[in-house]
Short mmCIF file of C-alpha atoms in Angstrom, two decimals:
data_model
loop_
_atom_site.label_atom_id
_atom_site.label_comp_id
_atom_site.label_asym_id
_atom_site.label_seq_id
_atom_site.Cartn_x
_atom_site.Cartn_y
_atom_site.Cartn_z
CA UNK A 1 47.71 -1.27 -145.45
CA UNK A 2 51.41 -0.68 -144.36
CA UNK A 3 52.50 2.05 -142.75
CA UNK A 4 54.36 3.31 -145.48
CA UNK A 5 51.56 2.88 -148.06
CA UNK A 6 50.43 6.05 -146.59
CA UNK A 7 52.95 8.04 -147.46
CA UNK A 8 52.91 6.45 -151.34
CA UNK A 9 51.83 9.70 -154.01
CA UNK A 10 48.70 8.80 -156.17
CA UNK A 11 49.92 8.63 -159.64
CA UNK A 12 48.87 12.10 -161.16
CA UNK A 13 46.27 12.19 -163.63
CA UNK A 14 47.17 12.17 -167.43
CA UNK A 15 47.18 16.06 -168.68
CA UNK A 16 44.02 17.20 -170.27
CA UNK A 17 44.61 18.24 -173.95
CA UNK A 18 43.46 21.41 -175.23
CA UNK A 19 41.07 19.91 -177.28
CA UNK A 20 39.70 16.75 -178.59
CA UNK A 21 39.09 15.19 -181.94
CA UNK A 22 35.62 14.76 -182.61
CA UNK A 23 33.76 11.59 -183.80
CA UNK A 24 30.81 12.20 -185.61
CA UNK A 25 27.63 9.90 -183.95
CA UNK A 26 26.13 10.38 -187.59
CA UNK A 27 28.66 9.03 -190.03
CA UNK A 28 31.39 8.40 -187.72
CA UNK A 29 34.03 10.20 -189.22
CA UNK A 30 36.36 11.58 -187.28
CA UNK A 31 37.88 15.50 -187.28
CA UNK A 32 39.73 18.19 -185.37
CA UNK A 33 37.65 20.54 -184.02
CA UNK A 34 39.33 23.26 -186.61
CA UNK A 35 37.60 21.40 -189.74
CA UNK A 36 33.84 21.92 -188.44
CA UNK A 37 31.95 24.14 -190.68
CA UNK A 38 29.02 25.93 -189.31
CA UNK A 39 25.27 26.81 -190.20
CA UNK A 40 24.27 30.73 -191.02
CA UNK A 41 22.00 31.77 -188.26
CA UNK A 42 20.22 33.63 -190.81
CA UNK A 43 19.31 34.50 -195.05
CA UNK A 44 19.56 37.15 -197.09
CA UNK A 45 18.22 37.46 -200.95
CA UNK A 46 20.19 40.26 -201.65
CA UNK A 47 23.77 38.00 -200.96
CA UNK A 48 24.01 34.97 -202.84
CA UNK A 49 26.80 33.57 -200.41
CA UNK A 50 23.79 34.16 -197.64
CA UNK A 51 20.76 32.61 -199.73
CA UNK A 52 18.74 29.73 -199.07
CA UNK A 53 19.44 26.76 -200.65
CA UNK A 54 19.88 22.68 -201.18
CA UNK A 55 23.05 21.47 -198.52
CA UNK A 56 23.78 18.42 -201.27
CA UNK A 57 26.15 16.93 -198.47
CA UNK A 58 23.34 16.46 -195.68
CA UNK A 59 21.03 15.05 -198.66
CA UNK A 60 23.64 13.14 -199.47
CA UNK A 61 23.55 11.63 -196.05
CA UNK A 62 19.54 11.72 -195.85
CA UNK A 63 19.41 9.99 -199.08
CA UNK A 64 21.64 6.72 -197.27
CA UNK A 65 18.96 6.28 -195.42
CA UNK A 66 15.58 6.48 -197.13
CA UNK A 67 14.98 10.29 -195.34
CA UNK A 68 13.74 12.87 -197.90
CA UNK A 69 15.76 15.31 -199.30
CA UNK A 70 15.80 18.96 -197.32
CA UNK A 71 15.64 21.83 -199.13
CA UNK A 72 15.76 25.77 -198.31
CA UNK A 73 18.83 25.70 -195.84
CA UNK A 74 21.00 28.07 -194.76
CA UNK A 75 24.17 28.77 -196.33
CA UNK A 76 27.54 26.67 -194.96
CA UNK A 77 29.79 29.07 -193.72
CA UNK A 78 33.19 27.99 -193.53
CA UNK A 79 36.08 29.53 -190.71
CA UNK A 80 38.33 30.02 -193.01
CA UNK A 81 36.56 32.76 -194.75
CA UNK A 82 36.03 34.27 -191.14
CA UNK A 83 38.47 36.74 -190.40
CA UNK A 84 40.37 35.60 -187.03
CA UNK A 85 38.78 38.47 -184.61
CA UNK A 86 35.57 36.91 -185.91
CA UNK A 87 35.86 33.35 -184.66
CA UNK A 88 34.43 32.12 -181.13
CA UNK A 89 36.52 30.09 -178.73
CA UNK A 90 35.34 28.76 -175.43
CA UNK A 91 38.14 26.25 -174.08
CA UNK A 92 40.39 26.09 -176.94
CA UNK A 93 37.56 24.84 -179.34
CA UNK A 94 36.38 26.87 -182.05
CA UNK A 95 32.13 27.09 -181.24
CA UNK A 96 30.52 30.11 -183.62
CA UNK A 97 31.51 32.61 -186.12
CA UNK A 98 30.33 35.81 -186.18
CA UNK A 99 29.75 36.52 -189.84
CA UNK A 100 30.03 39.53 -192.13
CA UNK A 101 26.80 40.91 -191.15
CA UNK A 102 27.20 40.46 -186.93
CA UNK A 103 24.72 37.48 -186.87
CA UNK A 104 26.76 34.56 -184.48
CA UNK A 105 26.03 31.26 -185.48
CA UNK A 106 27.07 28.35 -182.99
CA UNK A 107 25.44 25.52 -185.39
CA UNK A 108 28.61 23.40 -185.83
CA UNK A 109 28.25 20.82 -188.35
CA UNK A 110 30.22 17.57 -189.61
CA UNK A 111 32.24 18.80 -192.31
CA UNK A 112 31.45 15.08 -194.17
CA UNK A 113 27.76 14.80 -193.44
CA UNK A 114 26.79 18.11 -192.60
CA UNK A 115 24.54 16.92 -189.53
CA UNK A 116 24.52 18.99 -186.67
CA UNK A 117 27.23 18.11 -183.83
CA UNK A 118 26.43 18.30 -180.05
CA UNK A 119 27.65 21.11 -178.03
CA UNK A 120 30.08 19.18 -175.91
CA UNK A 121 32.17 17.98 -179.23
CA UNK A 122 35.83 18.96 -179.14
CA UNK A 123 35.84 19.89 -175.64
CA UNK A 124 35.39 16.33 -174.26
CA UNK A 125 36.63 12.83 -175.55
CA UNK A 126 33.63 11.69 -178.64
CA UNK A 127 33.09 8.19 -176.29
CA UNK A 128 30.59 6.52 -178.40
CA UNK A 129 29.12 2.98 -177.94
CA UNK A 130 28.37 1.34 -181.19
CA UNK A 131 25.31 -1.70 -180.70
CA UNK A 132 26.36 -4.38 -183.47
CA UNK A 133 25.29 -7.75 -185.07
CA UNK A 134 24.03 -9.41 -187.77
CA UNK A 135 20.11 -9.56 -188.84
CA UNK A 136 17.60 -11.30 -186.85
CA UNK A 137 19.49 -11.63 -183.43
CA UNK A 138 17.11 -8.84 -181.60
CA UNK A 139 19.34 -6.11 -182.15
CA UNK A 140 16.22 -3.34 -181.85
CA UNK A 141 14.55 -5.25 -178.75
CA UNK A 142 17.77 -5.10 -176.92
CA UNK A 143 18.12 -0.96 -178.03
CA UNK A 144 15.02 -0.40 -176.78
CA UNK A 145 15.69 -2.42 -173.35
CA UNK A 146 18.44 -1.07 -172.85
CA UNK A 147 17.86 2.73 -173.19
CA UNK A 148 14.60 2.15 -171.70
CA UNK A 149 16.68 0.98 -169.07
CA UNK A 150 19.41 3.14 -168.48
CA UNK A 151 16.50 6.18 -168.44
CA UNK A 152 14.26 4.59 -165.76
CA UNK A 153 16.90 2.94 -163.29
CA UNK A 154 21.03 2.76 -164.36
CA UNK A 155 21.51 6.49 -164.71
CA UNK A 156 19.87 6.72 -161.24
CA UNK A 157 22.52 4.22 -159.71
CA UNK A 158 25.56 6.08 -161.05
CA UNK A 159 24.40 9.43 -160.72
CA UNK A 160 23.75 10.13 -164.32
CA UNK A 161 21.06 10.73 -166.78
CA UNK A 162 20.34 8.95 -170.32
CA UNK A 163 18.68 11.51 -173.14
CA UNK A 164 18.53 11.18 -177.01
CA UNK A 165 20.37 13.57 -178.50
CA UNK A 166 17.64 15.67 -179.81
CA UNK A 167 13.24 15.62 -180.08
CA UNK A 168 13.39 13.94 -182.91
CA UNK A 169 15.20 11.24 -181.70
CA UNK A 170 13.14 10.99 -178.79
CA UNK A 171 9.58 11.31 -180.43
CA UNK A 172 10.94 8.46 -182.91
CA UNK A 173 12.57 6.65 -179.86
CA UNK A 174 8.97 6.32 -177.67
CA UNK A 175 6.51 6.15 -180.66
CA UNK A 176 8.10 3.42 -182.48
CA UNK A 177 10.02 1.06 -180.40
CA UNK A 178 9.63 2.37 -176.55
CA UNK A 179 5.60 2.20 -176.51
CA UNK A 180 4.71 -1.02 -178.78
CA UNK A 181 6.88 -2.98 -176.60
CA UNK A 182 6.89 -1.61 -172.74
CA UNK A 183 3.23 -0.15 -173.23
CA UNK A 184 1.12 -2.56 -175.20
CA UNK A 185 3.43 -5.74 -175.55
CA UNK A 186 3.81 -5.74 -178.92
CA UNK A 187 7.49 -7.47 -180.26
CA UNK A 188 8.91 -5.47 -183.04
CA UNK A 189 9.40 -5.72 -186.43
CA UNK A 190 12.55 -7.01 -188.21
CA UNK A 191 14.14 -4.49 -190.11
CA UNK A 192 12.69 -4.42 -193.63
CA UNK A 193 13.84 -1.36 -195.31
CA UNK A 194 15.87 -1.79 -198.75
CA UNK A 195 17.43 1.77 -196.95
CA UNK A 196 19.51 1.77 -193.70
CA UNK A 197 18.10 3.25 -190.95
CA UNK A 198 19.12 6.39 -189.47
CA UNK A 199 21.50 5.73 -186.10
CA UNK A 200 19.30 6.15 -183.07
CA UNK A 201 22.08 8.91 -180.74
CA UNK A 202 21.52 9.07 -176.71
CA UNK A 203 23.66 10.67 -174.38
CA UNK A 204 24.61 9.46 -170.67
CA UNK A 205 25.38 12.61 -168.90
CA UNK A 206 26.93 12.17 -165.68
CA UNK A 207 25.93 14.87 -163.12
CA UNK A 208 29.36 15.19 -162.26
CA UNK A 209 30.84 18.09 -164.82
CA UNK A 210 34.60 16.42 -164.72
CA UNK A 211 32.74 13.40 -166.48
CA UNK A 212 32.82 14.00 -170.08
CA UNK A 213 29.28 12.68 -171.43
CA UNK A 214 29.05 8.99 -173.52
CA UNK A 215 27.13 8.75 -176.67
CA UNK A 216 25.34 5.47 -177.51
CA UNK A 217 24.57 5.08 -181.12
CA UNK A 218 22.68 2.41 -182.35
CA UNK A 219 21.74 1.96 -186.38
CA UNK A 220 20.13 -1.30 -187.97
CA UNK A 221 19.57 -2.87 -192.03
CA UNK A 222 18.06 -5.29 -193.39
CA UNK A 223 19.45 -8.63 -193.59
CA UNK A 224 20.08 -8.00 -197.58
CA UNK A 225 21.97 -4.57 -196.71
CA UNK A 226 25.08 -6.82 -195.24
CA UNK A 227 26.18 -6.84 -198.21
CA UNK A 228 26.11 -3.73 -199.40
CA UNK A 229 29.22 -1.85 -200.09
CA UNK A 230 28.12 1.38 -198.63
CA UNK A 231 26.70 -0.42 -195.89
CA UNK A 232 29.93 -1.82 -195.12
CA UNK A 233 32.63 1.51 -195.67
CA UNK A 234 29.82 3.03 -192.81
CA UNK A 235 30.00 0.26 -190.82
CA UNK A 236 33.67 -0.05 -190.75
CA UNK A 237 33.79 3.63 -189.52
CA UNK A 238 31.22 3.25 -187.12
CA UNK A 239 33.41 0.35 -184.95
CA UNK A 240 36.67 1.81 -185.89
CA UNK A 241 36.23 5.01 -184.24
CA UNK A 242 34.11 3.32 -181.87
CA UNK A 243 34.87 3.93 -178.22
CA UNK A 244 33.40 0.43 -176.94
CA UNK A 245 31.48 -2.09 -178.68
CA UNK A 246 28.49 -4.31 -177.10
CA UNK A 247 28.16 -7.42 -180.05
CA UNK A 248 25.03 -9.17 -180.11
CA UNK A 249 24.65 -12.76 -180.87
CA UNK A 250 21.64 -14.46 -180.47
CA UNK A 251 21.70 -18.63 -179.10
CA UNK A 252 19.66 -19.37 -182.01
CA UNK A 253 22.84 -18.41 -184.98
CA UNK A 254 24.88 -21.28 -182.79
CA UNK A 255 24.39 -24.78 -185.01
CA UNK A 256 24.88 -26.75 -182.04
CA UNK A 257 22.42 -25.59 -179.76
CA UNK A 258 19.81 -24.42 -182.29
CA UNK A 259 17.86 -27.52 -182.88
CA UNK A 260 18.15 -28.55 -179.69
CA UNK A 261 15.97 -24.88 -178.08
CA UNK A 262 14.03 -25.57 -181.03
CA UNK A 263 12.67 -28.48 -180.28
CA UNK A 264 12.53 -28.06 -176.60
CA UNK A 265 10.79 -25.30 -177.30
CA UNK A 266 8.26 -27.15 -179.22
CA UNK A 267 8.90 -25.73 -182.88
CA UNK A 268 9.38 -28.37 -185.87
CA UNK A 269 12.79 -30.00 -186.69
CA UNK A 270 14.68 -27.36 -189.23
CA UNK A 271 12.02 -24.73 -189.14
CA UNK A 272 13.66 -21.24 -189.55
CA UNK A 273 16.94 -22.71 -189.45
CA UNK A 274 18.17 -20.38 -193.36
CA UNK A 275 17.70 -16.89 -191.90
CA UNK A 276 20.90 -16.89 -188.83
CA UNK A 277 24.21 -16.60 -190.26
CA UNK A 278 26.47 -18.11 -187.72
CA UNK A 279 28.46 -15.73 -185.24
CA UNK A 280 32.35 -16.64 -186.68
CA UNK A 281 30.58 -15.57 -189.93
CA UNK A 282 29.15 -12.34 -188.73
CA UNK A 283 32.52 -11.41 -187.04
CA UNK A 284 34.64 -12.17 -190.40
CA UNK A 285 32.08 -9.89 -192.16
CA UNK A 286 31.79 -7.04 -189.93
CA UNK A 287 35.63 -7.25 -188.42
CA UNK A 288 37.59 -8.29 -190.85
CA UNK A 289 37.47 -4.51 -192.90
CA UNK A 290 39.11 -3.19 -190.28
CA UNK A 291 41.04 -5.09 -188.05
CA UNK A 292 43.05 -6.14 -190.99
CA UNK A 293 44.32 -2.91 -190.95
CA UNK A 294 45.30 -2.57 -186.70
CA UNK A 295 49.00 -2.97 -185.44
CA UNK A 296 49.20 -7.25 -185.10
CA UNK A 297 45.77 -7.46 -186.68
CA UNK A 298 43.91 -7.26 -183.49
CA UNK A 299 41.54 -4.39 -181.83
CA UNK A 300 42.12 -3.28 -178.28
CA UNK A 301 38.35 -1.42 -178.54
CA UNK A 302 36.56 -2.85 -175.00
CA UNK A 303 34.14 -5.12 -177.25
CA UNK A 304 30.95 -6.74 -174.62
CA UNK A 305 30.08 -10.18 -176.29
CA UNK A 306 26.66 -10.22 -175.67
CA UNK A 307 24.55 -13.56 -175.48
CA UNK A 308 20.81 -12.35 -175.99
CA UNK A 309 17.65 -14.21 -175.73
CA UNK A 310 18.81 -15.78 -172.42
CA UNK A 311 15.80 -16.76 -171.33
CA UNK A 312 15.50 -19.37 -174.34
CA UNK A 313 18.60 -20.99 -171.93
CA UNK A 314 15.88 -22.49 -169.87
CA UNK A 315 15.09 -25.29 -172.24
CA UNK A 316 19.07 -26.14 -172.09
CA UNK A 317 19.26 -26.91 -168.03
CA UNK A 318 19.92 -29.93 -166.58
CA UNK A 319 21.23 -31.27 -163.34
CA UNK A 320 24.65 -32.55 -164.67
CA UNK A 321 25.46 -29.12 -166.37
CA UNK A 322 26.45 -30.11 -169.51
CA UNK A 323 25.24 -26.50 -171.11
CA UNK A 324 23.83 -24.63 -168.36
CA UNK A 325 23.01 -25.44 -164.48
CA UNK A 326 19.92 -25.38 -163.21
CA UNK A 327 21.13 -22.27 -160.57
CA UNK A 328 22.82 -20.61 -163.52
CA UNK A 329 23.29 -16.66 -162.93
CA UNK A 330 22.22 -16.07 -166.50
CA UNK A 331 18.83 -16.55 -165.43
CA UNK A 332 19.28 -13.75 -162.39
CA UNK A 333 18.59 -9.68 -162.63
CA UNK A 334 21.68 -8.50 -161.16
CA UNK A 335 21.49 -4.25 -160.64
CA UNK A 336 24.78 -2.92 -160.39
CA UNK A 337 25.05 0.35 -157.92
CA UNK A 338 27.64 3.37 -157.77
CA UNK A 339 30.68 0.60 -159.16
CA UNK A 340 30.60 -2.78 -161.44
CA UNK A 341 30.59 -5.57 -158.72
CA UNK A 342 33.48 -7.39 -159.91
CA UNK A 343 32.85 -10.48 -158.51
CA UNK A 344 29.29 -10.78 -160.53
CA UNK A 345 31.35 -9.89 -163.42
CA UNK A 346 33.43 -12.41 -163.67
CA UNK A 347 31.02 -15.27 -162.35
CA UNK A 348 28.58 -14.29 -165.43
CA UNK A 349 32.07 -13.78 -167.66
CA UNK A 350 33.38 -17.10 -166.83
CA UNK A 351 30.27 -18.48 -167.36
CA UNK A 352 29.74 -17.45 -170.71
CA UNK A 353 32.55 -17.45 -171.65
CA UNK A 354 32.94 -21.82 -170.95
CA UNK A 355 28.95 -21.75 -172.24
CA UNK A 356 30.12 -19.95 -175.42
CA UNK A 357 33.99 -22.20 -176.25
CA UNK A 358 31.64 -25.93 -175.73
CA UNK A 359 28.57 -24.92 -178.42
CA UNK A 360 30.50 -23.08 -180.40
CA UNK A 361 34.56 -23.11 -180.42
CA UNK A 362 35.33 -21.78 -183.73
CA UNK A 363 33.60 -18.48 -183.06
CA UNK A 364 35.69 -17.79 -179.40
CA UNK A 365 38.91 -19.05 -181.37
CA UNK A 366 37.84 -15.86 -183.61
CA UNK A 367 37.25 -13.48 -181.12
CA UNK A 368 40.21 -14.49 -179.17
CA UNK A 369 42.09 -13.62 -182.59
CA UNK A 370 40.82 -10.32 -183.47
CA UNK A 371 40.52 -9.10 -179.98
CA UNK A 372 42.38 -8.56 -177.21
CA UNK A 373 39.73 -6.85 -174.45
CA UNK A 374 36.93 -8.95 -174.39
CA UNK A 375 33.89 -9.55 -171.69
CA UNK A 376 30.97 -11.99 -172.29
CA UNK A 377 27.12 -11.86 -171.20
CA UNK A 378 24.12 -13.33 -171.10
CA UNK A 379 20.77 -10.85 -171.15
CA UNK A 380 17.23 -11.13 -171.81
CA UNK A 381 15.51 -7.85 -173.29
CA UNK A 382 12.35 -9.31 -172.37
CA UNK A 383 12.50 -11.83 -169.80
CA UNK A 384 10.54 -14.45 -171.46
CA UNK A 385 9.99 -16.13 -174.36
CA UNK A 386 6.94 -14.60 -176.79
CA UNK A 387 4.68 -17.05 -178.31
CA UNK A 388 4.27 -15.28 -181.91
CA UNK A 389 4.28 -11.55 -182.03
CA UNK A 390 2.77 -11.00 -178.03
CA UNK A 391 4.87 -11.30 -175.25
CA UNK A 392 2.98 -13.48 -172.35
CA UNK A 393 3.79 -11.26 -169.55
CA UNK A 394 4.88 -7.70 -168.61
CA UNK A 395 8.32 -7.49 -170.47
CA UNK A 396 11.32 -8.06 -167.15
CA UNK A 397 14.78 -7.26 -168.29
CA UNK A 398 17.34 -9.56 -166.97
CA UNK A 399 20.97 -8.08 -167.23
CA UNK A 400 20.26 -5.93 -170.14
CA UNK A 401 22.63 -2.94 -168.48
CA UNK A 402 25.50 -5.15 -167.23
CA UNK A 403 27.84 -4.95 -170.68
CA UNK A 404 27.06 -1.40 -170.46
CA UNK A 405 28.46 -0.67 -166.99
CA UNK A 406 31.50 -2.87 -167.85
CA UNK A 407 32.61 -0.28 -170.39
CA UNK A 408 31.91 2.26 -168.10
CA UNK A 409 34.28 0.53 -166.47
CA UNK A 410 36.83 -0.53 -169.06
CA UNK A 411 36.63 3.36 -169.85
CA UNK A 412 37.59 4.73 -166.36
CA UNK A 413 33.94 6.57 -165.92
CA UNK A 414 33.29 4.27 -162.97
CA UNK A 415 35.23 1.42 -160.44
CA UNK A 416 35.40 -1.98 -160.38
CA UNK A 417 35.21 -3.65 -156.64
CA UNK A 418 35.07 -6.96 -155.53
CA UNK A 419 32.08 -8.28 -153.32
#
């Protein structure tokens, strides 16, 4: 450092706004804190504006996804019927109403879904972290990985903790996908609902208050439901208001590759080749809604291309490298501590990335097309391969949390250093 570099002013940080538009980690649309509507704390029978009754929107929205209908709610109550004196502020962000008969009620709501928002909406930016890809590529083993992950050991390293949203979403969380696979080594099932299923909402919460919190929302469908047109308009709203985007693809969807792990893997020539749509495929599918629509056709959204199944790799090693060398870092944990080590980074990025344009060049041509801020990684939700529905060993995450920390990263939570 020169002597005069001491003297240089740190740029100043960007001025807070007074408030924040919120993105809802339901439906994904995306308001100013002035539209919420809220939920009467209470009911009365003798006022019909105060009696219980059926909230069609929230049905509605429980109907998308195979939930049953709710019925005997609270009234909506909306702000503008609140006289001004009435209305609760805390940081420029309108949080309860105190209504006509001095109940307070600070159950904000979506004003599209009617789902209940969390508490830190409007005040702080809505960061959410959508997990995406097509059918069949492990999308639900990674989820559970992952969070299971961040819970036990990442939010430890960056001084943070990981929580679902609410009990439901944690009793749902642990019954069905945390305990079948970490507790009795059970792989999950595929998606098979005609219905989608309801997004699965955690929080990292950084114990540092000046950190606003980031929301990781994760929903799946059936195979069949990639089609759907509803399907579709949801998930279009879900990456475009996204505030990162991790994008599974699995080695098996690659044409080039797949017979060869097949067979080295000792499965029959052709056998389950139908079911994987190919990755260019699922990006023209699941993209092109959108990003047709963004200045030069492109996204700028910090999108993680994320290689699962990594351990399948093995059967590709050789000595002369021509896929993958036999002291390949795909194939070791890395734990990242306080900071992304750069220099990891952009050994397993490089990596990938030259892994990813040899087996399959027409997909990275796409990518390189549609977006501008990309990363690629290899990860293994379980750390081996399971013969049948039983995983061999205890399950041994390798990398699962690394395109995670690079968007905490790419979105200025944490630094970047070099080894």
């Amino acid at each position: 450092m020169g002597i005069f570099d001491r003297f240089k002013r740190k740029p100043e940080p960007e001025p807070r706004p007074l408030f924040y538009d919120i993105v809802c980690p339901y439906c994904f649309s995306k308001f100013s804190p002035e539209e919420v509507v809220f939920r009467a704390a209470h009911h009365r029978e003798d006022d019909e504006d105060y009696a219980l009754r059926e909230d069609e929107e929230l049905n509605r929205y429980r109907e998308r996804f195979g939930l049953d209908s709710v019925y005997d709610m609270e009234a909506i109550l909306y702000p503008r019927d609140i006289p001004e004196e009435h209305q609760i502020y805390s940081d420029h962000v309108l949080i309860g109403l105190n209504d006509r008969y001095g109940v307070v009620t600070r159950r904000r709501l979506c004003p599209k879904c009617h789902n209940e928002l969390p508490v830190t909406a409007g005040k702080v930016p809505s960061n959410i972290i959508s997990i995406i890809g097509a059918s069949q590529v492990g999308k639900s083993v990674y989820m559970t990985s992952l969070i299971h992950t961040l819970q036990h050991m990442t939010a430890d390293h960056f001084n943070a903790a990981c929580m679902p949203l609410n009990a439901e979403i944690s009793r749902k969380f642990r019954t069905m996908y945390e305990e079948p696979l970490f507790d009795r080594g059970d792989l999950l099932a595929s998606t098979q609902k005609e219905k989608m299923q309801e997004p699965f909402i955690f929080q990292f919460v950084f114990k540092d208050e000046t950190k606003p919190p980031l929301t990781l929302v994760f929903f799946d469908v059936a195979g069949e439901g990639m089609v759907d047109e509803d399907y579709l308009g949801l998930h279009g709203q879900h990456i475009k208001n996204s505030a990162g985007i991790l994008f599974m693809i699995d080695p098996l969807q690659i044409r080039s590759i797949r017979e060869k792990i097949r067979l080295n893997l000792g499965d029959q020539p052709g056998e389950w080749v139908s079911q994987y749509d190919e990755p260019r495929d699922v990006v023209l599918t699941l993209f092109g809604d959108f990003i047709a629509y963004e200045d030069k056709g492109k996204t700028d959204i910090p999108t993680a291309v994320v290689l699962t199944k990594s351990d399948m790799l093995h059967s590709l090693k050789d000595e002369d490298g021509e896929y993958v060398k036999p002291n390949s870092n795909i194939f070791n944990n890395m734990v990242h501590r306080k900071y992304l080590n750069l220099t990891e980074f952009e050994n397993i990025d490089g990596e990938i990335r030259r892994f990813i344009e040899k087996v399959d060049r027409p997909f990275k041509g796409t990518m390189d097309v549609y977006f501008s801020n990309t990363a690629y990684f290899a990860v293994s939700a379980l750390g081996s391969n399971p013969v049948g529905q039983k995983l061999q060993s205890v399950v041994s995450p390798i990398r699962v949390d690394e395109p995670f920390i690079w968007l905490l990263y790419k979105l200025k939570y944490i630094e970047g250093r070099e080894d």
